[in-house]
Each structure stands twice: as structure tokens, then as C-alpha cells.
PDB file of C-alpha atoms in Angstrom:
ATOM      1  CA  MET A   1     -23.626  -2.832 -11.132  1.00  0.00           C
ATOM      2  CA  SER A   2     -26.377  -1.299  -8.819  1.00  0.00           C
ATOM      3  CA  SER A   3     -26.275  -3.650  -6.186  1.00  0.00           C
ATOM      4  CA  PHE A   4     -23.489  -2.205  -4.591  1.00  0.00           C
ATOM      5  CA  LEU A   5     -22.234   1.197  -3.048  1.00  0.00           C
ATOM      6  CA  VAL A   6     -18.554   2.886  -2.706  1.00  0.00           C
ATOM      7  CA  PHE A   7     -17.952   4.992   0.065  1.00  0.00           C
ATOM      8  CA  SER A   8     -14.770   6.752   1.152  1.00  0.00           C
ATOM      9  CA  GLY A   9     -13.457   7.521   4.732  1.00  0.00           C
ATOM     10  CA  THR A  10     -11.642  10.929   5.005  1.00  0.00           C
ATOM     11  CA  ALA A  11      -8.174  10.350   4.357  1.00  0.00           C
ATOM     12  CA  THR A  12      -8.788   8.602   1.055  1.00  0.00           C
ATOM     13  CA  GLN A  13     -11.494  10.667  -0.719  1.00  0.00           C
ATOM     14  CA  TYR A  14      -8.647  11.513  -3.753  1.00  0.00           C
ATOM     15  CA  LEU A  15      -8.587   7.824  -4.290  1.00  0.00           C
ATOM     16  CA  THR A  16     -12.190   6.805  -4.037  1.00  0.00           C
ATOM     17  CA  GLU A  17     -13.647   9.749  -6.554  1.00  0.00           C
ATOM     18  CA  LYS A  18     -10.811   7.850  -9.368  1.00  0.00           C
ATOM     19  CA  ILE A  19     -12.258   4.220  -8.385  1.00  0.00           C
ATOM     20  CA  CYS A  20     -15.849   5.593  -8.803  1.00  0.00           C
ATOM     21  CA  ASN A  21     -15.366   7.544 -12.156  1.00  0.00           C
ATOM     22  CA  SER A  22     -13.559   3.954 -13.227  1.00  0.00           C
ATOM     23  CA  LEU A  23     -16.414   2.013 -12.367  1.00  0.00           C
ATOM     24  CA  GLY A  24     -19.056   4.875 -13.564  1.00  0.00           C
ATOM     25  CA  VAL A  25     -21.198   4.933 -10.414  1.00  0.00           C
ATOM     26  CA  PRO A  26     -21.547   7.663  -8.372  1.00  0.00           C
ATOM     27  CA  GLN A  27     -19.797   7.925  -4.694  1.00  0.00           C
ATOM     28  CA  GLY A  28     -22.110   7.067  -2.150  1.00  0.00           C
ATOM     29  CA  GLN A  29     -22.973   9.463   0.214  1.00  0.00           C
ATOM     30  CA  ILE A  30     -21.771   9.835   4.081  1.00  0.00           C
ATOM     31  CA  ASN A  31     -21.200  12.058   6.496  1.00  0.00           C
ATOM     32  CA  ILE A  32     -18.102  12.135   9.611  1.00  0.00           C
ATOM     33  CA  THR A  33     -19.351  14.601  12.300  1.00  0.00           C
ATOM     34  CA  ARG A  34     -16.679  15.665  14.257  1.00  0.00           C
ATOM     35  CA  PHE A  35     -16.757  17.395  17.762  1.00  0.00           C
ATOM     36  CA  ALA A  36     -14.782  19.810  20.000  1.00  0.00           C
ATOM     37  CA  ASP A  37     -13.037  16.965  21.974  1.00  0.00           C
ATOM     38  CA  GLY A  38     -11.821  15.325  18.551  1.00  0.00           C
ATOM     39  CA  GLU A  39     -14.445  12.356  18.680  1.00  0.00           C
ATOM     40  CA  PHE A  40     -16.453  12.093  15.782  1.00  0.00           C
ATOM     41  CA  SER A  41     -19.673  10.075  14.588  1.00  0.00           C
ATOM     42  CA  VAL A  42     -20.643   8.455  10.995  1.00  0.00           C
ATOM     43  CA  SER A  43     -23.633   8.246   9.355  1.00  0.00           C
ATOM     44  CA  TYR A  44     -24.845   7.334   5.722  1.00  0.00           C
ATOM     45  CA  GLU A  45     -26.956   9.384   3.986  1.00  0.00           C
ATOM     46  CA  GLU A  46     -28.700   7.087   1.935  1.00  0.00           C
ATOM     47  CA  SER A  47     -30.488   3.959   2.049  1.00  0.00           C
ATOM     48  CA  ILE A  48     -27.850   0.703   2.083  1.00  0.00           C
ATOM     49  CA  ARG A  49     -30.317  -2.016   3.367  1.00  0.00           C
ATOM     50  CA  GLY A  50     -29.286  -4.987   1.062  1.00  0.00           C
ATOM     51  CA  ARG A  51     -26.597  -3.502  -0.694  1.00  0.00           C
ATOM     52  CA  ASP A  52     -22.886  -5.018  -0.872  1.00  0.00           C
ATOM     53  CA  VAL A  53     -20.986  -1.810   0.639  1.00  0.00           C
ATOM     54  CA  PHE A  54     -17.504  -1.007  -0.051  1.00  0.00           C
ATOM     55  CA  LEU A  55     -15.327   1.160   1.977  1.00  0.00           C
ATOM     56  CA  VAL A  56     -12.561   2.952   0.955  1.00  0.00           C
ATOM     57  CA  GLN A  57      -9.856   3.661   3.590  1.00  0.00           C
ATOM     58  CA  SER A  58      -6.192   3.447   4.053  1.00  0.00           C
ATOM     59  CA  THR A  59      -5.244   3.214   7.862  1.00  0.00           C
ATOM     60  CA  PHE A  60      -1.841   4.802   7.790  1.00  0.00           C
ATOM     61  CA  PRO A  61      -1.574   7.581  10.980  1.00  0.00           C
ATOM     62  CA  ASN A  62      -2.785   8.952  12.906  1.00  0.00           C
ATOM     63  CA  SER A  63      -5.398   6.572  14.267  1.00  0.00           C
ATOM     64  CA  ASP A  64      -8.284   8.495  13.595  1.00  0.00           C
ATOM     65  CA  ASN A  65      -7.967   6.787   9.975  1.00  0.00           C
ATOM     66  CA  LEU A  66      -8.663   3.041  11.210  1.00  0.00           C
ATOM     67  CA  MET A  67     -11.057   4.485  13.971  1.00  0.00           C
ATOM     68  CA  GLU A  68     -13.534   6.161  11.105  1.00  0.00           C
ATOM     69  CA  LEU A  69     -13.288   2.862   8.985  1.00  0.00           C
ATOM     70  CA  LEU A  70     -14.122   1.058  12.444  1.00  0.00           C
ATOM     71  CA  LEU A  71     -17.253   3.368  12.834  1.00  0.00           C
ATOM     72  CA  MET A  72     -18.250   3.036   8.897  1.00  0.00           C
ATOM     73  CA  ILE A  73     -17.862  -0.783   9.262  1.00  0.00           C
ATOM     74  CA  ASP A  74     -20.556  -0.793  12.432  1.00  0.00           C
ATOM     75  CA  ALA A  75     -22.692   1.758  10.774  1.00  0.00           C
ATOM     76  CA  ALA A  76     -23.141  -0.019   7.715  1.00  0.00           C
ATOM     77  CA  LYS A  77     -24.105  -3.641   9.976  1.00  0.00           C
ATOM     78  CA  ARG A  78     -26.255  -1.690  11.924  1.00  0.00           C
ATOM     79  CA  ALA A  79     -27.490  -0.642   8.635  1.00  0.00           C
ATOM     80  CA  SER A  80     -28.639  -3.975   7.473  1.00  0.00           C
ATOM     81  CA  ALA A  81     -25.848  -3.678   4.690  1.00  0.00           C
ATOM     82  CA  ARG A  82     -25.571  -7.227   2.574  1.00  0.00           C
ATOM     83  CA  SER A  83     -22.035  -7.327   2.717  1.00  0.00           C
ATOM     84  CA  ILE A  84     -19.415  -5.037   4.114  1.00  0.00           C
ATOM     85  CA  ASN A  85     -15.966  -5.109   2.189  1.00  0.00           C
ATOM     86  CA  ALA A  86     -13.099  -3.131   3.583  1.00  0.00           C
ATOM     87  CA  VAL A  87     -10.701  -1.682   0.857  1.00  0.00           C
ATOM     88  CA  ILE A  88      -7.286  -0.917   2.429  1.00  0.00           C
ATOM     89  CA  PRO A  89      -4.708  -0.172  -0.028  1.00  0.00           C
ATOM     90  CA  TYR A  90      -2.189   0.473   2.975  1.00  0.00           C
ATOM     91  CA  PHE A  91      -3.178  -1.382   5.816  1.00  0.00           C
ATOM     92  CA  GLY A  92      -1.236   0.321   8.546  1.00  0.00           C
ATOM     93  CA  TRP A  93       0.420  -1.878  11.897  1.00  0.00           C
ATOM     94  CA  ALA A  94       1.416  -4.108   9.243  1.00  0.00           C
ATOM     95  CA  ARG A  95       5.336  -4.045  10.050  1.00  0.00           C
ATOM     96  CA  GLN A  96       4.075  -5.210  13.498  1.00  0.00           C
ATOM     97  CA  ASP A  97       3.187  -8.936  12.230  1.00  0.00           C
ATOM     98  CA  ARG A  98       5.614 -10.894  15.095  1.00  0.00           C
ATOM     99  CA  LYS A  99       7.001 -10.938  18.044  1.00  0.00           C
ATOM    100  CA  ASP A 100      10.786  -9.917  17.480  1.00  0.00           C
ATOM    101  CA  LYS A 101      11.447  -9.023  20.785  1.00  0.00           C
ATOM    102  CA  PRO A 102      10.227  -9.632  24.341  1.00  0.00           C
ATOM    103  CA  ARG A 103       6.695  -8.194  25.943  1.00  0.00           C
ATOM    104  CA  VAL A 104       5.868  -6.471  22.314  1.00  0.00           C
ATOM    105  CA  ALA A 105       2.323  -6.213  20.657  1.00  0.00           C
ATOM    106  CA  ILE A 106       1.131  -8.001  17.372  1.00  0.00           C
ATOM    107  CA  GLY A 107      -0.083  -4.765  16.165  1.00  0.00           C
ATOM    108  CA  ALA A 108      -1.369  -6.320  12.845  1.00  0.00           C
ATOM    109  CA  LYS A 109      -3.277  -8.856  14.473  1.00  0.00           C
ATOM    110  CA  LEU A 110      -4.936  -6.636  16.624  1.00  0.00           C
ATOM    111  CA  VAL A 111      -6.173  -4.840  13.511  1.00  0.00           C
ATOM    112  CA  ALA A 112      -7.296  -7.666  12.049  1.00  0.00           C
ATOM    113  CA  ASP A 113      -9.022  -8.573  15.077  1.00  0.00           C
ATOM    114  CA  MET A 114     -10.850  -5.432  15.019  1.00  0.00           C
ATOM    115  CA  LEU A 115     -12.230  -4.957  11.335  1.00  0.00           C
ATOM    116  CA  SER A 116     -13.299  -8.620  11.983  1.00  0.00           C
ATOM    117  CA  VAL A 117     -15.501  -7.816  15.008  1.00  0.00           C
ATOM    118  CA  ALA A 118     -16.927  -4.489  13.755  1.00  0.00           C
ATOM    119  CA  GLY A 119     -18.285  -6.810  10.841  1.00  0.00           C
ATOM    120  CA  ILE A 120     -16.627  -7.033   7.538  1.00  0.00           C
ATOM    121  CA  ASN A 121     -17.070  -9.706   5.386  1.00  0.00           C
ATOM    122  CA  ARG A 122     -14.094  -9.147   2.769  1.00  0.00           C
ATOM    123  CA  LEU A 123     -11.052  -7.249   2.925  1.00  0.00           C
ATOM    124  CA  ILE A 124      -9.240  -5.632  -0.389  1.00  0.00           C
ATOM    125  CA  THR A 125      -5.812  -4.560   0.265  1.00  0.00           C
ATOM    126  CA  MET A 126      -2.504  -4.287  -1.862  1.00  0.00           C
ATOM    127  CA  ASP A 127       1.381  -5.269  -0.860  1.00  0.00           C
ATOM    128  CA  LEU A 128       0.706  -6.105   2.949  1.00  0.00           C
ATOM    129  CA  HIS A 129       4.186  -5.713   4.726  1.00  0.00           C
ATOM    130  CA  ALA A 130       4.050  -9.559   4.949  1.00  0.00           C
ATOM    131  CA  ASP A 131       1.710 -11.962   2.942  1.00  0.00           C
ATOM    132  CA  GLN A 132       0.857 -14.383   5.733  1.00  0.00           C
ATOM    133  CA  GLU A 133      -0.784 -11.911   7.185  1.00  0.00           C
ATOM    134  CA  GLN A 134      -3.435 -12.890   5.335  1.00  0.00           C
ATOM    135  CA  GLY A 135      -3.873 -15.477   7.716  1.00  0.00           C
ATOM    136  CA  PHE A 136      -4.867 -13.278  10.638  1.00  0.00           C
ATOM    137  CA  PHE A 137      -8.204 -12.740   9.162  1.00  0.00           C
ATOM    138  CA  ASN A 138     -11.270 -15.280   8.871  1.00  0.00           C
ATOM    139  CA  VAL A 139     -13.024 -14.064   5.984  1.00  0.00           C
ATOM    140  CA  PRO A 140     -12.021 -13.978   2.538  1.00  0.00           C
ATOM    141  CA  VAL A 141      -8.708 -11.432   1.564  1.00  0.00           C
ATOM    142  CA  ASP A 142      -7.840 -10.454  -1.727  1.00  0.00           C
ATOM    143  CA  HIS A 143      -4.590  -9.133  -1.827  1.00  0.00           C
ATOM    144  CA  LEU A 144      -3.760  -7.377  -4.979  1.00  0.00           C
ATOM    145  CA  TYR A 145       0.217  -6.541  -5.809  1.00  0.00           C
ATOM    146  CA  ALA A 146       1.497  -2.849  -6.804  1.00  0.00           C
ATOM    147  CA  SER A 147       3.496  -4.903  -9.181  1.00  0.00           C
ATOM    148  CA  SER A 148       0.299  -4.584 -11.966  1.00  0.00           C
ATOM    149  CA  VAL A 149       1.274  -0.777 -12.259  1.00  0.00           C
ATOM    150  CA  LEU A 150       4.679  -0.642 -11.610  1.00  0.00           C
ATOM    151  CA  LEU A 151       6.077  -3.455 -13.600  1.00  0.00           C
ATOM    152  CA  PRO A 152       5.041  -1.603 -17.074  1.00  0.00           C
ATOM    153  CA  TYR A 153       6.032   1.443 -15.497  1.00  0.00           C
ATOM    154  CA  ILE A 154       9.936   0.257 -15.694  1.00  0.00           C
ATOM    155  CA  GLU A 155       8.848  -1.397 -19.325  1.00  0.00           C
ATOM    156  CA  SER A 156       8.012   2.072 -20.502  1.00  0.00           C
ATOM    157  CA  LEU A 157      11.659   3.350 -19.259  1.00  0.00           C
ATOM    158  CA  LYS A 158      13.559   1.174 -21.511  1.00  0.00           C
ATOM    159  CA  LEU A 159      16.393   1.058 -19.789  1.00  0.00           C
ATOM    160  CA  LYS A 160      19.546  -0.692 -21.601  1.00  0.00           C
ATOM    161  CA  ASN A 161      21.200  -2.673 -18.558  1.00  0.00           C
ATOM    162  CA  LEU A 162      18.458  -3.315 -16.091  1.00  0.00           C
ATOM    163  CA  VAL A 163      19.280  -4.492 -12.635  1.00  0.00           C
ATOM    164  CA  ILE A 164      16.907  -5.150 -10.067  1.00  0.00           C
ATOM    165  CA  ALA A 165      17.807  -4.605  -6.379  1.00  0.00           C
ATOM    166  CA  THR A 166      16.159  -4.492  -2.853  1.00  0.00           C
ATOM    167  CA  PRO A 167      17.233  -2.683  -0.310  1.00  0.00           C
ATOM    168  CA  ASP A 168      17.238  -5.409   2.196  1.00  0.00           C
ATOM    169  CA  VAL A 169      17.333  -8.992   2.285  1.00  0.00           C
ATOM    170  CA  GLY A 170      13.465  -9.190   3.795  1.00  0.00           C
ATOM    171  CA  GLY A 171      12.292  -7.869  -0.033  1.00  0.00           C
ATOM    172  CA  SER A 172      14.314 -10.369  -1.783  1.00  0.00           C
ATOM    173  CA  LYS A 173      11.404 -12.423  -2.533  1.00  0.00           C
ATOM    174  CA  ARG A 174       9.313  -9.321  -4.180  1.00  0.00           C
ATOM    175  CA  ALA A 175      13.006  -8.376  -5.868  1.00  0.00           C
ATOM    176  CA  SER A 176      13.332 -12.017  -7.308  1.00  0.00           C
ATOM    177  CA  ALA A 177       9.620 -12.124  -8.612  1.00  0.00           C
ATOM    178  CA  TYR A 178      10.497  -8.699 -10.581  1.00  0.00           C
ATOM    179  CA  SER A 179      14.273  -9.840 -11.623  1.00  0.00           C
ATOM    180  CA  LYS A 180      12.534 -13.178 -13.129  1.00  0.00           C
ATOM    181  CA  TYR A 181       9.827 -11.000 -14.847  1.00  0.00           C
ATOM    182  CA  PHE A 182      12.348  -9.187 -16.895  1.00  0.00           C
ATOM    183  CA  GLY A 183      15.109 -11.357 -17.008  1.00  0.00           C
ATOM    184  CA  CYS A 184      17.615  -9.714 -15.425  1.00  0.00           C
ATOM    185  CA  PRO A 185      19.939  -9.783 -12.510  1.00  0.00           C
ATOM    186  CA  LEU A 186      19.300  -9.521  -9.048  1.00  0.00           C
ATOM    187  CA  VAL A 187      21.018  -7.622  -6.441  1.00  0.00           C
ATOM    188  CA  LEU A 188      21.020  -7.581  -2.822  1.00  0.00           C
ATOM    189  CA  CYS A 189      21.680  -4.978   0.054  1.00  0.00           C
ATOM    190  CA  ASN A 190      22.661  -6.365   3.710  1.00  0.00           C
ATOM    191  CA  LYS A 191      21.732  -3.937   6.078  1.00  0.00           C
ATOM    192  CA  THR A 192      22.064  -3.828  10.114  1.00  0.00           C
ATOM    193  CA  ARG A 193      19.563  -1.905  11.986  1.00  0.00           C
ATOM    194  CA  PRO A 194      20.434  -1.031  15.860  1.00  0.00           C
ATOM    195  CA  ARG A 195      17.179   0.186  16.262  1.00  0.00           C
ATOM    196  CA  PRO A 196      13.620   1.236  14.091  1.00  0.00           C
ATOM    197  CA  ASN A 197      14.299   3.736  11.407  1.00  0.00           C
ATOM    198  CA  VAL A 198      17.997   3.641  11.617  1.00  0.00           C
ATOM    199  CA  VAL A 199      20.445   1.943   9.641  1.00  0.00           C
ATOM    200  CA  ALA A 200      24.290   1.424  10.667  1.00  0.00           C
ATOM    201  CA  SER A 201      25.596  -0.234   7.681  1.00  0.00           C
ATOM    202  CA  MET A 202      24.745  -1.670   4.497  1.00  0.00           C
ATOM    203  CA  GLN A 203      26.447  -4.442   2.123  1.00  0.00           C
ATOM    204  CA  ILE A 204      25.810  -4.959  -1.550  1.00  0.00           C
ATOM    205  CA  ILE A 205      25.622  -8.389  -2.835  1.00  0.00           C
ATOM    206  CA  GLY A 206      26.186  -8.622  -6.402  1.00  0.00           C
ATOM    207  CA  ASP A 207      27.634  -6.192  -9.078  1.00  0.00           C
ATOM    208  CA  VAL A 208      26.176  -3.234 -10.525  1.00  0.00           C
ATOM    209  CA  THR A 209      29.045  -1.811 -12.656  1.00  0.00           C
ATOM    210  CA  ASP A 210      27.345   0.120 -15.523  1.00  0.00           C
ATOM    211  CA  ALA A 211      23.869  -1.111 -14.659  1.00  0.00           C
ATOM    212  CA  ASP A 212      20.683   0.985 -14.343  1.00  0.00           C
ATOM    213  CA  VAL A 213      19.431  -0.170 -10.986  1.00  0.00           C
ATOM    214  CA  VAL A 214      15.796  -0.026 -10.017  1.00  0.00           C
ATOM    215  CA  LEU A 215      15.413  -0.898  -6.246  1.00  0.00           C
ATOM    216  CA  VAL A 216      12.039  -1.996  -5.396  1.00  0.00           C
ATOM    217  CA  ASP A 217      10.516  -2.014  -1.949  1.00  0.00           C
ATOM    218  CA  ASP A 218       7.148  -2.605  -0.679  1.00  0.00           C
ATOM    219  CA  MET A 219       7.001   1.196   1.793  1.00  0.00           C
ATOM    220  CA  VAL A 220       9.197   3.971   2.506  1.00  0.00           C
ATOM    221  CA  ASP A 221       9.255   5.319   5.795  1.00  0.00           C
ATOM    222  CA  THR A 222      12.028   7.905   6.300  1.00  0.00           C
ATOM    223  CA  ALA A 223      13.945   6.860   3.149  1.00  0.00           C
ATOM    224  CA  GLY A 224      16.916   6.057   5.032  1.00  0.00           C
ATOM    225  CA  THR A 225      17.491   2.721   3.794  1.00  0.00           C
ATOM    226  CA  ILE A 226      16.419   3.441   0.025  1.00  0.00           C
ATOM    227  CA  THR A 227      18.844   6.657  -0.245  1.00  0.00           C
ATOM    228  CA  LYS A 228      21.825   4.868   1.558  1.00  0.00           C
ATOM    229  CA  ALA A 229      21.127   2.086  -0.854  1.00  0.00           C
ATOM    230  CA  ALA A 230      21.076   4.192  -3.892  1.00  0.00           C
ATOM    231  CA  ASP A 231      23.745   5.978  -3.015  1.00  0.00           C
ATOM    232  CA  LEU A 232      25.850   2.815  -2.160  1.00  0.00           C
ATOM    233  CA  MET A 233      24.566   1.405  -5.694  1.00  0.00           C
ATOM    234  CA  ILE A 234      26.501   4.503  -7.551  1.00  0.00           C
ATOM    235  CA  GLU A 235      29.582   4.493  -5.537  1.00  0.00           C
ATOM    236  CA  ASN A 236      29.995   0.689  -6.597  1.00  0.00           C
ATOM    237  CA  GLY A 237      29.753   1.621 -10.250  1.00  0.00           C
ATOM    238  CA  ALA A 238      26.388   2.034 -11.141  1.00  0.00           C
ATOM    239  CA  ARG A 239      25.294   4.143 -14.075  1.00  0.00           C
ATOM    240  CA  SER A 240      21.601   5.258 -12.844  1.00  0.00           C
ATOM    241  CA  VAL A 241      19.532   4.009  -9.694  1.00  0.00           C
ATOM    242  CA  ARG A 242      15.902   4.380  -9.505  1.00  0.00           C
ATOM    243  CA  ALA A 243      13.250   3.318  -7.263  1.00  0.00           C
ATOM    244  CA  VAL A 244       9.544   1.599  -7.088  1.00  0.00           C
ATOM    245  CA  ALA A 245       7.507   0.976  -3.658  1.00  0.00           C
ATOM    246  CA  SER A 246       4.274   0.285  -3.459  1.00  0.00           C
ATOM    247  CA  HIS A 247       3.300   3.108  -0.090  1.00  0.00           C
ATOM    248  CA  CYS A 248       4.781   6.620   0.153  1.00  0.00           C
ATOM    249  CA  VAL A 249       4.698   6.645   3.615  1.00  0.00           C
ATOM    250  CA  MET A 250       7.491   9.163   3.765  1.00  0.00           C
ATOM    251  CA  SER A 251       7.700  10.689   7.015  1.00  0.00           C
ATOM    252  CA  GLY A 252       9.324  13.592   8.703  1.00  0.00           C
ATOM    253  CA  SER A 253      12.483  14.575   6.660  1.00  0.00           C
ATOM    254  CA  ALA A 254      11.908  11.791   3.744  1.00  0.00           C
ATOM    255  CA  SER A 255      11.313  14.195   1.105  1.00  0.00           C
ATOM    256  CA  GLU A 256      14.871  15.959   1.579  1.00  0.00           C
ATOM    257  CA  ARG A 257      16.611  12.702   1.433  1.00  0.00           C
ATOM    258  CA  VAL A 258      15.148  11.882  -1.528  1.00  0.00           C
ATOM    259  CA  GLN A 259      16.071  15.279  -3.263  1.00  0.00           C
ATOM    260  CA  ASN A 260      19.747  15.231  -1.798  1.00  0.00           C
ATOM    261  CA  SER A 261      20.023  11.642  -2.728  1.00  0.00           C
ATOM    262  CA  GLN A 262      21.454   9.508  -6.102  1.00  0.00           C
ATOM    263  CA  LEU A 263      17.847   8.516  -7.123  1.00  0.00           C
ATOM    264  CA  GLU A 264      16.850   9.997 -10.166  1.00  0.00           C
ATOM    265  CA  GLU A 265      13.079   9.533  -9.068  1.00  0.00           C
ATOM    266  CA  ILE A 266      11.264   6.887  -6.806  1.00  0.00           C
ATOM    267  CA  VAL A 267       7.684   5.744  -8.004  1.00  0.00           C
ATOM    268  CA  PHE A 268       4.942   4.708  -5.812  1.00  0.00           C
ATOM    269  CA  THR A 269       1.439   4.240  -6.037  1.00  0.00           C
ATOM    270  CA  ASP A 270      -1.171   6.597  -5.092  1.00  0.00           C
ATOM    271  CA  SER A 271      -2.232   3.790  -1.795  1.00  0.00           C
ATOM    272  CA  ILE A 272      -1.438   7.247   0.232  1.00  0.00           C
ATOM    273  CA  PRO A 273      -1.479  10.688   0.290  1.00  0.00           C
ATOM    274  CA  TYR A 274       1.833  12.352  -0.360  1.00  0.00           C
ATOM    275  CA  SER A 275       1.291  16.717   0.392  1.00  0.00           C
ATOM    276  CA  ASN A 276       5.061  17.222   0.651  1.00  0.00           C
ATOM    277  CA  ARG A 277       5.852  17.794  -2.873  1.00  0.00           C
ATOM    278  CA  CYS A 278       9.909  16.374  -4.137  1.00  0.00           C
ATOM    279  CA  ALA A 279      10.922  16.661  -7.745  1.00  0.00           C
ATOM    280  CA  LYS A 280      12.048  13.089  -7.632  1.00  0.00           C
ATOM    281  CA  VAL A 281       8.708  11.619  -6.494  1.00  0.00           C
ATOM    282  CA  LYS A 282       5.946  10.155  -8.717  1.00  0.00           C
ATOM    283  CA  GLN A 283       3.005   8.138  -7.891  1.00  0.00           C
ATOM    284  CA  ILE A 284       0.744   5.940 -10.259  1.00  0.00           C
ATOM    285  CA  SER A 285      -2.837   5.596  -9.194  1.00  0.00           C
ATOM    286  CA  ILE A 286      -4.263   1.877  -8.325  1.00  0.00           C
ATOM    287  CA  ALA A 287      -7.864   3.434  -8.711  1.00  0.00           C
ATOM    288  CA  ASP A 288      -8.141   1.191 -11.667  1.00  0.00           C
ATOM    289  CA  LEU A 289      -6.981  -1.575 -10.223  1.00  0.00           C
ATOM    290  CA  ILE A 290      -9.433  -1.589  -7.354  1.00  0.00           C
ATOM    291  CA  ALA A 291     -12.146  -0.439  -9.500  1.00  0.00           C
ATOM    292  CA  GLU A 292     -11.623  -4.095 -11.517  1.00  0.00           C
ATOM    293  CA  THR A 293     -11.168  -6.052  -8.683  1.00  0.00           C
ATOM    294  CA  ILE A 294     -14.766  -4.737  -6.765  1.00  0.00           C
ATOM    295  CA  ARG A 295     -16.165  -4.933 -10.331  1.00  0.00           C
ATOM    296  CA  ARG A 296     -15.419  -8.693 -10.052  1.00  0.00           C
ATOM    297  CA  VAL A 297     -16.260  -9.236  -6.533  1.00  0.00           C
ATOM    298  CA  VAL A 298     -19.957  -8.163  -7.455  1.00  0.00           C
ATOM    299  CA  ASP A 299     -19.800 -10.362 -10.459  1.00  0.00           C
ATOM    300  CA  ASN A 300     -18.202 -12.999  -8.461  1.00  0.00           C
ATOM    301  CA  GLU A 301     -15.399 -13.520 -11.043  1.00  0.00           C
ATOM    302  CA  SER A 302     -11.703 -14.477 -10.167  1.00  0.00           C
ATOM    303  CA  ILE A 303      -8.985 -11.820  -9.740  1.00  0.00           C
ATOM    304  CA  SER A 304      -6.119 -13.837 -10.081  1.00  0.00           C
ATOM    305  CA  SER A 305      -5.758 -12.545 -14.038  1.00  0.00           C
ATOM    306  CA  GLN A 306      -5.361  -9.168 -12.704  1.00  0.00           C
ATOM    307  CA  TYR A 307      -1.975  -9.919 -11.376  1.00  0.00           C
ATOM    308  CA  LEU A 308       1.147  -9.852 -13.565  1.00  0.00           C
ATOM    309  CA  ILE A 309       3.527 -11.632 -11.013  1.00  0.00           C
TER     310      ILE A 309
END
């Protein structure tokens, strides 16, 4: 295990500490110096020559988090690291994965190109917005799934009349996998958006009468969709509504929306730090999942046995 080192960017320090505790290794020493104009520089405070380095940093906004990771990668390359493994629990810009209208950027591909040019040898990430984004990279991608921690949590609730639901048809594949795992019904919500982050209308496809509904999504940003879906479930006869999602973006007034909604709770992983406290929001750590993945990568073992679905 001494052949590798784990370093953290500023934004994901809280998670890296838990990962290192799970691995039983000290966290690598890195110094990030910030200047008055907002520029910053990165330097490793110990030798990484010939070592496998794992750089942990989610790339959620602002853009400093991505730039910081790019500088960490470049510094590791110039310091003769044997391999550079980017651990990005939340891969930012992933929603820009295609041209959905004329004259727009494909942000996810651009970020993938930047990481590759910077010099990564491997990417470890979790629940990309679209699975095919793995193809944006020409290096190995270990794509983890939050279901590894969210499914056991749902099981622990012991809900009597469980129904899995998705707040939009785009997440039907993920929700279908959950419903097959539990052997329970699947309900879809069909929504229309006049513009990003705004939901115009929503309809339920399926029966939720007297059901204990669990909404499944990959991320929650403004919480407009997930709370509207929860309220609609109750209006259509559901007994209770909860939600689970991989990434806790929760921007703007999302926490207030969740608090005032029909949701009993919403459960995320800790891929993104959450500072706006909301009584209905709970986070489950993925530190052990990532730590075990790092261990298996170092030992050249398969990681597929970690997947529940």
C-alpha cells in the first residue's frame, strides 16, 4: 500500500480525510497558495517520484475547483509520478453532454479533454449524468454507482408498499434498475421544461395509491423537479414520498423548497459538501466505496464486485 499517495483539493478535503482513514494511510501533503488577484498555485510537499497518486476533487462550480485539479495533475506529471489517477466523485459540466440545440458547447467533452491533456492516467468517478460520457476519455474510467450505498439505505427503511419512481423519463433506466432490484413497481413522471431549471408541467405514468414512493435521481440542483414530483405523488394518493439522489448540488433556494415540500426526507451521498442545513436532507458517505476502489486499482483487482446493480 506504500506505493501510492492520496491528495485532496480544497473543495473535497472533508471526503479525502474519510477515504484515507478507511485506507489506513496518511493524507498526502500538498500546498495550494492563493494570490490577491484570485490566481493560485499548487505544490506537493513530499516526493511523489515513481508513486501512484490519487487526486480527490469534485469539480462542482465554481470553476476554481476544476482549475485546481488541473494544476494538481500538471504538478504531479512534472514531479515524475508513476501514474496520476483523478478521483472526481462529482463530475461537473456533465449535463452538457450533447448538442441539444444549435451553436452550443459540449462542456463534458471539453472537461474530459482538459483532464486528458493535463495528464491523467485514470478517472474514478460516480454516477455520470449519462453513462456514455465514459467514451469522452481515452484512459480507463472506473464508473462507480451510488446505488452501492443508497440501496442498503432504502432496504433499511422496510417500507411496506414500496414503489420506485423517477422525476423525469431521462432517469428511467436508473429507476428501472432499482425497481428490478427490489421487485417492486416503477412509476414515471413526464415533465416539460420551457428553459433550464424551470418545470412547466408534470404528469404521473403509473399508480401510486397507498404507496411508499422513493424517487430516484442522479442529482438535485434547484429541487424544483423533485419537489413537484413529490407533491404530485401525494395528490395522487401516495402514503409517503422520499427521494434518493447521488449528488447534492442543492443550489439557490433548493433547501427551502425541500423543507416546504411533501418529501419526508431526501438522501444524498457526500460527493459534494452541503452547508445549508435542512432537516429533511441526509448524506451517506461514499468514502469506503472510493477507498476500496483505490485499493483494488493499486492491487490490480476487479472493482465490478462492488456493484449491487
